[in-house]
Amino acid sequence: MTVLVTGGAGYIGSHTVRALVAQGRDVVVLDSLELGHKSRVGNVPFVEGNISDAKIIDKVCRKFEVSEVIHFAAYKAVGESMEQPLRYYNNNVAGTIALVRALMANGVEKIVFSSSAAVYGNPDHVPVTEDAPLRPESVYAETKAIVEKFLSSCESIGLRSVSLRYFNAAGASADATIGEDWSMSQNLVPLVMKALLGFSGPLNVFGNDYPTPDGTCTRDYIHVEDLAAAHIKALDYLNGGGKTLACNVGTGIATSVLEVISIAEQVSGQKVPHIISSRRAGDPVSVFADPTLARALLGWKANHDLRDIIGSAWKWHSSSAK
Ligand code: UD1
């Protein structure tokens, strides 16, 4: 009974590997190291390779007796995806199809998939529920929606899956040893930290004239360790015979950009240098989850609040920034 974690050397993957190990589960990580760091994986068995390499998947499944998979390995930069659709479809979609084919040839029929709230695009209603229409607005989000569909079609041939639709993953491990590298991310929290620590100019706040209480966009920030825990609950759900499912992983709380800045100032005791700039094209005003389904079917809920998220990010960035 070994869990194969693809992309386990990445940000969310490495936190999930830790959570699995902490529960005494057997784990093997497969990562191409194109974007991941091996140092994040710790002492867990590690194989360097690509998800589309059937020979490697075969070998790993046999050697480690893989029984289930958590699949993170993918490209995730939204802007880049619009410029390089071939690369994104090839890695995220074709790569996943090749992976699933090789897994099924080895009798592995349970997979937890790293999806994204980006599949909803700009939702008509918030909090957003899983039955909202999928209207991906980027190539990246399209690849996530297509893989969800592909996995759900594979239920008829025996594959069961949980697609976890992440909202805004943020924060770092409680011991401040792994976190979100700002050189690999355009997301708000690492950029706030970069500005705070003087590694960039002032943060650009993308618009303050939105119809929200303080005029800035709101999102659902979810602690990466809560997110990691959701993957384990999803595995347990599949091992308990659960059917294929797509499920939100968020807190249900909407937080504005200015609120993130304010908490970061309280936690660090310093001002976050920032300027109000124009709106970012395509930014939805407000996206936050209805997390009811995750609670009902996976028995999961978020345990950390925004202060924990920003506090852990600050601790990690301020001790490891270079
Ligand atoms: C991002 C991803 C999306 C992913 C989602 C959840 C992008 C464009 N989108 O969206 O695919 O599914 O996270 O993980 O990467 N902001 C600023 N200044 C900045 C950066 C961000 O004001 O320098 C604001 C944004 O306008 C937004 C909020 O901060 O209101 C969060 O932005 P970001 O971290 O990029 O996440 P999302 O836009 O939600």
Short mmCIF file of C-alpha atoms and ligand atoms in Angstrom, two decimals:
data_model
loop_
_atom_site.label_atom_id
_atom_site.label_comp_id
_atom_site.label_asym_id
_atom_site.label_seq_id
_atom_site.Cartn_x
_atom_site.Cartn_y
_atom_site.Cartn_z
CA MET A 1 0.00 0.00 0.00
CA THR A 2 2.14 2.89 -1.23
CA VAL A 3 0.95 6.31 -2.29
CA LEU A 4 2.64 7.64 -5.41
CA VAL A 5 2.85 11.43 -5.28
CA THR A 6 3.60 13.01 -8.66
CA GLY A 7 4.99 16.53 -8.34
CA GLY A 8 5.80 15.80 -4.71
CA ALA A 9 8.77 18.17 -4.82
CA GLY A 10 6.54 21.16 -5.53
CA TYR A 11 4.85 23.56 -3.14
CA ILE A 12 1.58 21.79 -2.29
CA GLY A 13 3.00 18.36 -3.13
CA SER A 14 5.82 18.59 -0.60
CA HIS A 15 3.44 19.61 2.20
CA THR A 16 1.20 16.68 1.31
CA VAL A 17 4.14 14.26 1.32
CA ARG A 18 4.98 15.43 4.84
CA ALA A 19 1.41 14.98 6.00
CA LEU A 20 1.32 11.45 4.57
CA VAL A 21 4.61 10.53 6.23
CA ALA A 22 3.41 12.00 9.54
CA GLN A 23 0.49 9.57 9.36
CA GLY A 24 2.85 6.65 8.82
CA ARG A 25 1.84 6.05 5.21
CA ASP A 26 4.27 4.65 2.66
CA VAL A 27 5.05 7.20 -0.01
CA VAL A 28 7.10 7.45 -3.19
CA VAL A 29 7.61 10.77 -4.95
CA LEU A 30 7.94 11.15 -8.71
CA ASP A 31 9.06 14.58 -9.87
CA SER A 32 10.85 15.81 -12.99
CA LEU A 33 12.57 18.52 -10.89
CA GLU A 34 11.89 20.97 -13.71
CA LEU A 35 10.13 23.16 -11.15
CA GLY A 36 10.39 21.18 -7.91
CA HIS A 37 13.22 21.02 -5.39
CA LYS A 38 14.45 17.64 -4.19
CA SER A 39 15.42 19.11 -0.83
CA ARG A 40 11.71 19.60 -0.04
CA VAL A 41 11.04 15.87 -0.17
CA GLY A 42 13.15 14.85 2.82
CA ASN A 43 13.97 11.17 3.28
CA VAL A 44 11.06 9.84 1.29
CA PRO A 45 11.84 7.48 -1.64
CA PHE A 46 12.26 9.71 -4.68
CA VAL A 47 12.31 9.01 -8.41
CA GLU A 48 13.27 11.68 -10.90
CA GLY A 49 11.17 11.37 -14.03
CA ASN A 50 8.22 12.48 -16.08
CA ILE A 51 4.59 11.40 -15.68
CA SER A 52 4.38 10.63 -19.40
CA ASP A 53 7.17 8.04 -19.21
CA ALA A 54 5.31 4.73 -19.04
CA LYS A 55 8.49 2.78 -18.33
CA ILE A 56 9.20 4.81 -15.21
CA ILE A 57 5.59 4.58 -14.00
CA ASP A 58 5.71 0.81 -14.55
CA LYS A 59 8.92 0.47 -12.64
CA VAL A 60 7.76 2.66 -9.74
CA CYS A 61 4.40 0.86 -9.46
CA ARG A 62 6.09 -2.54 -9.31
CA LYS A 63 9.00 -1.66 -7.08
CA PHE A 64 6.95 0.26 -4.51
CA GLU A 65 3.66 -1.66 -4.86
CA VAL A 66 1.75 1.54 -5.57
CA SER A 67 -1.92 1.29 -4.66
CA GLU A 68 -3.06 4.90 -5.09
CA VAL A 69 -1.86 8.19 -6.52
CA ILE A 70 -1.97 11.88 -5.70
CA HIS A 71 -1.28 13.72 -8.93
CA PHE A 72 0.16 17.24 -8.62
CA ALA A 73 2.67 17.29 -11.46
CA ALA A 74 1.56 20.07 -13.84
CA TYR A 75 2.42 23.52 -15.08
CA LYS A 76 0.45 26.23 -13.29
CA ALA A 77 1.38 29.69 -14.49
CA VAL A 78 -1.76 31.26 -15.92
CA GLY A 79 -0.07 33.96 -18.04
CA GLU A 80 2.49 31.54 -19.45
CA SER A 81 -0.27 29.06 -20.34
CA MET A 82 -1.83 31.61 -22.71
CA GLU A 83 1.49 32.00 -24.53
CA GLN A 84 2.39 28.31 -24.58
CA PRO A 85 -0.81 26.29 -25.01
CA LEU A 86 0.97 23.36 -26.63
CA ARG A 87 3.31 22.99 -23.70
CA TYR A 88 0.44 23.18 -21.20
CA TYR A 89 -1.86 20.75 -23.02
CA ASN A 90 1.04 18.39 -23.58
CA ASN A 91 2.18 18.30 -19.96
CA ASN A 92 -1.08 18.74 -18.07
CA VAL A 93 -3.49 16.85 -20.34
CA ALA A 94 -1.47 14.42 -22.49
CA GLY A 95 0.86 13.77 -19.54
CA THR A 96 -2.07 12.85 -17.29
CA ILE A 97 -3.59 10.56 -19.92
CA ALA A 98 -0.26 8.74 -20.28
CA LEU A 99 0.06 8.53 -16.49
CA VAL A 100 -3.44 7.08 -16.07
CA ARG A 101 -2.86 4.55 -18.84
CA ALA A 102 0.34 3.34 -17.18
CA LEU A 103 -1.27 3.30 -13.73
CA MET A 104 -4.26 1.29 -14.89
CA ALA A 105 -1.95 -1.19 -16.65
CA ASN A 106 -0.50 -1.73 -13.19
CA GLY A 107 -3.87 -2.13 -11.51
CA VAL A 108 -3.84 1.30 -9.83
CA GLU A 109 -7.39 2.63 -9.89
CA LYS A 110 -7.56 5.43 -7.34
CA ILE A 111 -6.31 8.94 -7.99
CA VAL A 112 -6.57 12.28 -6.24
CA PHE A 113 -6.13 15.09 -8.73
CA SER A 114 -4.85 18.58 -8.12
CA SER A 115 -7.52 20.73 -9.77
CA SER A 116 -8.26 24.41 -9.25
CA ALA A 117 -11.07 26.80 -8.51
CA ALA A 118 -9.89 28.42 -11.75
CA VAL A 119 -12.20 25.92 -13.52
CA TYR A 120 -15.14 28.15 -12.47
CA GLY A 121 -13.70 31.27 -14.12
CA ASN A 122 -15.70 34.25 -12.92
CA PRO A 123 -18.60 32.57 -11.11
CA ASP A 124 -22.14 34.00 -11.23
CA HIS A 125 -22.72 33.26 -7.56
CA VAL A 126 -20.51 33.12 -4.49
CA PRO A 127 -19.88 31.14 -2.42
CA VAL A 128 -19.36 28.88 -5.41
CA THR A 129 -20.69 25.32 -5.28
CA GLU A 130 -19.41 22.37 -7.28
CA ASP A 131 -22.43 22.35 -9.58
CA ALA A 132 -21.60 25.84 -10.90
CA PRO A 133 -20.83 25.86 -14.62
CA LEU A 134 -17.18 25.35 -15.52
CA ARG A 135 -16.01 28.36 -17.50
CA PRO A 136 -12.22 28.27 -17.50
CA GLU A 137 -10.70 31.54 -18.65
CA SER A 138 -7.13 30.46 -19.27
CA VAL A 139 -5.39 27.59 -20.97
CA TYR A 140 -4.15 26.50 -17.54
CA ALA A 141 -7.71 26.33 -16.19
CA GLU A 142 -8.90 24.57 -19.37
CA THR A 143 -6.32 21.84 -18.83
CA LYS A 144 -7.62 21.32 -15.28
CA ALA A 145 -11.26 21.16 -16.43
CA ILE A 146 -10.38 18.73 -19.23
CA VAL A 147 -8.48 16.40 -16.91
CA GLU A 148 -11.41 16.44 -14.47
CA LYS A 149 -13.70 15.40 -17.34
CA PHE A 150 -11.24 12.76 -18.52
CA LEU A 151 -10.97 11.27 -15.03
CA SER A 152 -14.71 11.23 -14.61
CA SER A 153 -15.10 9.42 -17.97
CA CYS A 154 -12.61 6.82 -16.77
CA GLU A 155 -14.93 5.79 -13.95
CA SER A 156 -16.65 3.49 -16.45
CA ILE A 157 -13.38 1.57 -16.87
CA GLY A 158 -12.76 1.25 -13.15
CA LEU A 159 -10.80 4.39 -12.24
CA ARG A 160 -12.15 6.34 -9.27
CA SER A 161 -10.91 9.86 -8.61
CA VAL A 162 -11.31 12.92 -6.46
CA SER A 163 -10.55 16.22 -8.18
CA LEU A 164 -9.77 18.77 -5.50
CA ARG A 165 -10.59 22.30 -6.65
CA TYR A 166 -8.13 24.37 -4.68
CA PHE A 167 -8.90 27.95 -3.85
CA ASN A 168 -5.92 30.19 -3.00
CA ALA A 169 -3.25 28.01 -1.43
CA ALA A 170 -0.89 30.01 0.78
CA GLY A 171 1.31 29.78 3.86
CA ALA A 172 4.19 27.53 4.86
CA SER A 173 4.89 24.56 7.10
CA ALA A 174 4.56 25.17 10.84
CA ASP A 175 8.29 24.46 11.35
CA ALA A 176 9.16 27.04 8.65
CA THR A 177 11.20 24.61 6.56
CA ILE A 178 9.11 24.51 3.38
CA GLY A 179 6.96 27.19 1.77
CA GLU A 180 6.04 28.94 -1.45
CA ASP A 181 9.07 30.14 -3.35
CA TRP A 182 8.36 33.66 -4.65
CA SER A 183 10.63 33.13 -7.64
CA MET A 184 8.20 30.44 -8.87
CA SER A 185 4.91 32.20 -8.09
CA GLN A 186 2.92 35.28 -9.04
CA ASN A 187 0.43 34.76 -6.21
CA LEU A 188 -0.42 37.46 -3.73
CA VAL A 189 0.99 36.14 -0.44
CA PRO A 190 4.57 35.46 -1.66
CA LEU A 191 4.55 38.84 -3.42
CA VAL A 192 3.45 40.57 -0.22
CA MET A 193 6.37 38.87 1.57
CA LYS A 194 8.79 39.87 -1.17
CA ALA A 195 7.76 43.52 -0.86
CA LEU A 196 7.85 43.35 2.96
CA LEU A 197 11.37 41.97 3.00
CA GLY A 198 12.61 44.51 0.44
CA PHE A 199 13.28 41.97 -2.32
CA SER A 200 11.01 43.85 -4.72
CA GLY A 201 9.59 47.30 -5.14
CA PRO A 202 6.18 48.10 -3.66
CA LEU A 203 3.42 45.55 -4.19
CA ASN A 204 0.94 46.52 -6.90
CA VAL A 205 -2.60 46.29 -5.57
CA PHE A 206 -4.55 45.49 -8.72
CA GLY A 207 -7.46 47.92 -8.44
CA ASN A 208 -9.36 49.42 -5.50
CA ASP A 209 -12.56 50.30 -7.30
CA TYR A 210 -14.26 46.90 -7.21
CA PRO A 211 -17.71 46.50 -5.64
CA THR A 212 -16.34 45.04 -2.39
CA PRO A 213 -16.26 46.62 1.10
CA ASP A 214 -12.74 48.07 0.65
CA GLY A 215 -12.71 48.13 -3.16
CA THR A 216 -10.12 45.34 -3.61
CA CYS A 217 -10.81 41.81 -4.92
CA THR A 218 -11.65 39.05 -2.48
CA ARG A 219 -10.41 35.46 -2.53
CA ASP A 220 -10.53 32.36 -0.34
CA TYR A 221 -7.01 31.85 1.11
CA ILE A 222 -6.46 28.32 2.33
CA HIS A 223 -3.49 27.17 4.43
CA VAL A 224 -1.29 24.77 2.51
CA GLU A 225 -1.30 22.36 5.47
CA ASP A 226 -5.12 22.28 5.45
CA LEU A 227 -4.93 21.62 1.73
CA ALA A 228 -2.45 18.78 2.33
CA ALA A 229 -4.84 17.24 4.86
CA ALA A 230 -7.66 17.33 2.28
CA HIS A 231 -5.66 15.02 0.00
CA ILE A 232 -5.38 12.42 2.72
CA LYS A 233 -9.11 12.65 3.42
CA ALA A 234 -9.70 12.20 -0.32
CA LEU A 235 -7.56 9.05 -0.36
CA ASP A 236 -9.48 7.71 2.63
CA TYR A 237 -12.73 8.47 0.82
CA LEU A 238 -11.59 6.48 -2.23
CA ASN A 239 -10.30 3.64 -0.07
CA GLY A 240 -13.70 3.56 1.61
CA GLY A 241 -15.30 2.90 -1.79
CA GLY A 242 -16.22 6.52 -2.60
CA LYS A 243 -17.32 7.39 -6.12
CA THR A 244 -15.62 9.86 -8.47
CA LEU A 245 -16.03 13.36 -7.16
CA ALA A 246 -15.00 16.96 -7.78
CA CYS A 247 -14.82 18.94 -4.58
CA ASN A 248 -14.00 22.48 -3.46
CA VAL A 249 -11.15 22.92 -1.01
CA GLY A 250 -11.54 26.33 0.56
CA THR A 251 -12.49 27.98 3.82
CA GLY A 252 -15.69 29.70 2.70
CA ILE A 253 -14.25 33.04 3.83
CA ALA A 254 -13.68 35.95 1.43
CA THR A 255 -10.61 38.08 2.19
CA SER A 256 -9.62 41.24 0.33
CA VAL A 257 -6.14 42.21 -0.86
CA LEU A 258 -6.04 45.06 1.69
CA GLU A 259 -6.99 42.65 4.48
CA VAL A 260 -4.06 40.40 3.50
CA ILE A 261 -1.76 43.43 3.62
CA SER A 262 -3.14 44.50 7.00
CA ILE A 263 -2.62 41.06 8.58
CA ALA A 264 0.89 40.90 7.09
CA GLU A 265 1.66 44.25 8.75
CA GLN A 266 0.32 43.05 12.10
CA VAL A 267 2.25 39.78 11.93
CA SER A 268 5.56 41.33 10.82
CA GLY A 269 5.32 44.63 12.69
CA GLN A 270 6.34 46.37 9.46
CA LYS A 271 4.58 48.29 6.73
CA VAL A 272 3.97 46.49 3.42
CA PRO A 273 5.14 48.94 0.74
CA HIS A 274 2.32 49.03 -1.79
CA ILE A 275 0.75 51.18 -4.47
CA ILE A 276 -2.72 51.05 -5.97
CA SER A 277 -2.40 50.22 -9.64
CA SER A 278 -4.90 49.44 -12.37
CA ARG A 279 -7.06 46.34 -12.41
CA ARG A 280 -5.43 43.11 -13.67
CA ALA A 281 -7.16 41.91 -16.84
CA GLY A 282 -9.49 39.01 -16.22
CA ASP A 283 -9.48 39.24 -12.41
CA PRO A 284 -12.83 38.13 -10.97
CA VAL A 285 -14.15 40.45 -8.26
CA SER A 286 -14.80 37.79 -5.67
CA VAL A 287 -14.25 34.03 -5.59
CA PHE A 288 -14.75 31.96 -2.47
CA ALA A 289 -15.82 28.42 -1.81
CA ASP A 290 -18.85 26.76 -0.45
CA PRO A 291 -16.92 24.01 1.38
CA THR A 292 -20.02 22.00 2.42
CA LEU A 293 -19.37 19.04 0.12
CA ALA A 294 -15.82 18.49 1.40
CA ARG A 295 -17.12 18.46 4.93
CA ALA A 296 -20.00 16.10 4.14
CA LEU A 297 -18.19 13.60 1.91
CA LEU A 298 -14.53 13.84 2.90
CA GLY A 299 -14.98 14.82 6.55
CA TRP A 300 -12.58 17.73 5.90
CA LYS A 301 -12.63 21.34 6.95
CA ALA A 302 -10.01 24.07 7.20
CA ASN A 303 -8.46 24.48 10.65
CA HIS A 304 -6.22 27.49 10.02
CA ASP A 305 -7.27 31.12 9.66
CA LEU A 306 -5.69 33.96 7.69
CA ARG A 307 -3.44 34.92 10.58
CA ASP A 308 -1.98 31.36 10.63
CA ILE A 309 -1.48 31.51 6.87
CA ILE A 310 0.28 34.87 6.84
CA GLY A 311 2.14 34.13 10.10
CA SER A 312 3.59 30.88 8.72
CA ALA A 313 4.48 32.55 5.40
CA TRP A 314 6.24 35.37 7.26
CA LYS A 315 8.16 32.96 9.48
CA TRP A 316 9.34 30.94 6.49
CA HIS A 317 10.14 33.84 4.15
CA SER A 318 11.86 35.92 6.79
CA SER A 319 14.10 33.00 7.78
CA SER A 320 14.88 31.71 4.28
CA ALA A 321 14.78 34.78 1.98
CA LYS A 322 17.73 35.26 -0.32
C1 UD1 B 1 -4.63 32.41 -8.86
C2 UD1 B 1 -4.42 31.77 -10.20
C3 UD1 B 1 -5.48 30.76 -10.44
C4 UD1 B 1 -5.56 29.78 -9.30
C5 UD1 B 1 -5.89 30.57 -8.07
C6 UD1 B 1 -6.02 29.67 -6.87
C7 UD1 B 1 -3.37 33.49 -11.57
C8 UD1 B 1 -3.62 34.59 -12.55
N1 UD1 B 1 -4.45 32.81 -11.18
O1 UD1 B 1 -5.70 33.28 -9.04
O2 UD1 B 1 -5.24 30.05 -11.62
O3 UD1 B 1 -6.56 28.85 -9.52
O4 UD1 B 1 -4.84 31.48 -7.84
O5 UD1 B 1 -4.79 29.15 -6.55
O6 UD1 B 1 -2.25 33.18 -11.21
N2 UD1 B 1 -3.07 40.64 -6.45
C9 UD1 B 1 -2.61 41.93 -6.33
N3 UD1 B 1 -1.29 42.17 -6.60
C10 UD1 B 1 -0.42 41.19 -6.96
C11 UD1 B 1 -0.90 39.87 -7.08
C12 UD1 B 1 -2.23 39.63 -6.81
O7 UD1 B 1 -3.36 42.86 -6.01
O8 UD1 B 1 0.75 41.48 -7.21
C13 UD1 B 1 -4.47 40.37 -6.16
C14 UD1 B 1 -5.25 39.84 -7.33
O9 UD1 B 1 -5.82 40.87 -8.07
C15 UD1 B 1 -6.29 38.97 -6.63
C16 UD1 B 1 -5.58 38.49 -5.37
O10 UD1 B 1 -4.50 39.37 -5.18
O11 UD1 B 1 -7.36 39.76 -6.24
C17 UD1 B 1 -5.07 37.09 -5.48
O12 UD1 B 1 -4.31 36.98 -6.66
P1 UD1 B 1 -3.52 35.66 -7.04
O13 UD1 B 1 -2.68 35.24 -5.91
O14 UD1 B 1 -2.87 35.89 -8.36
O15 UD1 B 1 -4.68 34.57 -7.15
P2 UD1 B 1 -5.97 34.50 -8.10
O16 UD1 B 1 -6.10 35.68 -8.92
O17 UD1 B 1 -7.13 34.16 -7.26
#
